[in-house]
Amino acid sequence: MKKKKAFTLVELIVAMAVTLILFASIGLAFYFVVASNNNALESSAMNIKVRTVREYVLANKEDIDVNYELQYNEETKALTDVQTGKEIISDSEYIKVTFLEENSALVCNIEYKETTTRKDLEKLSFVVKVA
């Protein structure tokens, strides 16, 4: 009797398991690449927004003192200059701007979330003007 040339059930199951592991690892690698790219884009966008706030503060430094207020609205996700009503940035995750006096200099502190996935806040401080 001739032996038939075909795959056994065990060989078929092993081949399917190897293929499943291979496709799962490729899918997971693709997911991590996309997530990394998304975080890089969010971080870049937030850095541009923080730079915009910094440039706005430095451009208006003559009008700014310790009591100056830039307010973040949770609903609209926008940062607004309370004194002028001008919206400085929009569609921002979280940003808080405070002013204080240190060693006869007015210092601006900006706290912000760099990406939506990070829970901790990034901080940027810079001197606005020296008295």
Coordinates of C-alpha atoms in Angstrom, one line a residue:
M1 CA 0.0 0.0 0.0
K2 CA 1.2 3.4 -0.9
K3 CA 1.5 6.1 1.8
K4 CA -0.5 9.3 1.0
K5 CA 1.5 12.5 0.9
A6 CA -0.4 14.9 3.0
F7 CA -0.2 16.9 6.2
T8 CA -1.3 15.4 9.4
L9 CA -3.6 17.2 11.8
V10 CA -0.7 17.8 14.2
E11 CA 1.5 19.3 11.5
L12 CA -1.4 21.6 10.5
I13 CA -2.0 22.8 14.0
V14 CA 1.7 23.5 14.6
A15 CA 1.9 25.4 11.4
M16 CA -1.1 27.5 12.3
A17 CA 0.3 28.2 15.8
V18 CA 3.6 29.4 14.3
T19 CA 1.8 31.6 11.8
L20 CA -0.4 33.0 14.6
I21 CA 2.6 33.9 16.7
L22 CA 4.3 35.5 13.7
F23 CA 1.3 37.6 12.8
A24 CA 0.8 38.6 16.4
S25 CA 4.4 39.8 16.8
I26 CA 4.2 41.8 13.5
G27 CA 0.9 43.4 14.6
L28 CA 2.4 44.3 18.0
A29 CA 5.5 45.8 16.4
F30 CA 3.3 47.9 14.1
Y31 CA 1.2 49.1 17.1
F32 CA 4.3 50.2 19.0
V33 CA 5.6 52.1 16.0
V34 CA 2.3 53.9 15.5
A35 CA 2.0 54.7 19.2
S36 CA 5.6 56.1 19.3
N37 CA 4.9 58.2 16.2
N38 CA 1.7 59.5 17.8
N39 CA 3.6 60.5 21.0
A40 CA 6.2 62.2 19.0
L41 CA 3.6 64.2 17.1
E42 CA 1.8 65.2 20.3
S43 CA 5.0 66.2 22.0
S44 CA 6.0 68.3 19.0
A45 CA 2.6 70.0 18.9
M46 CA 2.8 70.8 22.6
N47 CA 6.3 72.2 22.3
I48 CA 5.0 74.6 19.6
K49 CA 2.2 75.7 21.8
V50 CA 4.5 76.3 24.8
R51 CA 6.8 78.3 22.5
T52 CA 3.8 80.3 21.3
V53 CA 3.0 81.1 24.9
R54 CA 6.6 82.1 25.7
E55 CA 6.7 84.4 22.6
Y56 CA 3.4 86.0 23.6
V57 CA 4.6 86.7 27.1
L58 CA 7.9 88.1 25.9
A59 CA 6.2 90.2 23.3
N60 CA 3.9 91.7 26.0
K61 CA 6.5 91.9 28.8
E62 CA 5.9 95.6 29.3
D63 CA 2.3 95.0 30.3
I64 CA 3.0 91.9 32.5
D65 CA 3.4 91.9 36.2
V66 CA 3.0 89.4 39.0
N67 CA -0.8 89.7 38.9
Y68 CA -1.1 89.1 35.2
E69 CA -3.3 86.2 34.4
L70 CA -3.3 83.7 31.5
Q71 CA -6.3 81.3 32.1
Y72 CA -6.7 77.8 30.8
N73 CA -10.3 76.8 30.1
E74 CA -11.0 73.0 30.6
E75 CA -14.1 73.0 28.3
T76 CA -12.6 74.7 25.3
K77 CA -9.0 73.6 26.0
A78 CA -7.8 77.1 25.3
L79 CA -5.4 79.4 27.0
T80 CA -6.7 83.0 27.1
D81 CA -5.2 86.3 28.2
V82 CA -7.7 87.5 30.8
Q83 CA -6.8 91.1 30.5
T84 CA -7.3 91.4 26.7
G85 CA -9.6 88.4 26.1
K86 CA -7.3 87.1 23.4
E87 CA -7.0 83.4 22.9
I88 CA -3.3 82.5 22.8
I89 CA -3.5 78.8 22.0
S90 CA -6.4 76.4 21.5
D91 CA -6.8 72.6 21.6
S92 CA -4.3 72.1 24.3
E93 CA -4.3 69.2 26.8
Y94 CA -3.3 71.2 29.9
I95 CA -1.3 74.3 30.4
K96 CA -0.8 76.6 33.4
V97 CA 1.0 79.9 33.4
T98 CA 2.0 81.8 36.6
F99 CA 4.2 84.8 37.2
L100 CA 6.3 85.5 40.3
E101 CA 9.1 87.8 41.4
E102 CA 12.5 86.3 42.2
N103 CA 15.6 88.3 42.9
S104 CA 14.1 91.5 41.4
A105 CA 13.2 89.7 38.2
L106 CA 9.8 88.7 36.9
V107 CA 9.8 85.0 36.2
C108 CA 7.2 83.1 34.1
N109 CA 6.5 79.4 35.0
I110 CA 4.7 77.2 32.5
E111 CA 3.4 73.8 33.5
Y112 CA 2.0 71.5 30.8
K113 CA 1.2 68.0 29.8
E114 CA 3.5 67.0 27.0
T115 CA 1.3 64.2 25.7
T116 CA -2.1 62.8 26.5
T117 CA -0.6 59.5 27.7
R118 CA 1.8 61.1 30.3
K119 CA 0.4 61.9 33.7
D120 CA 3.3 64.0 35.0
L121 CA 3.7 67.7 34.1
E122 CA 6.6 69.3 32.3
K123 CA 7.8 72.7 33.6
L124 CA 9.5 75.6 31.8
S125 CA 10.6 78.7 33.6
F126 CA 12.1 81.8 32.1
V127 CA 12.9 85.4 33.0
V128 CA 10.4 87.9 31.5
K129 CA 12.1 91.1 32.6
V130 CA 14.5 92.4 35.2
A131 CA 13.4 95.2 37.5

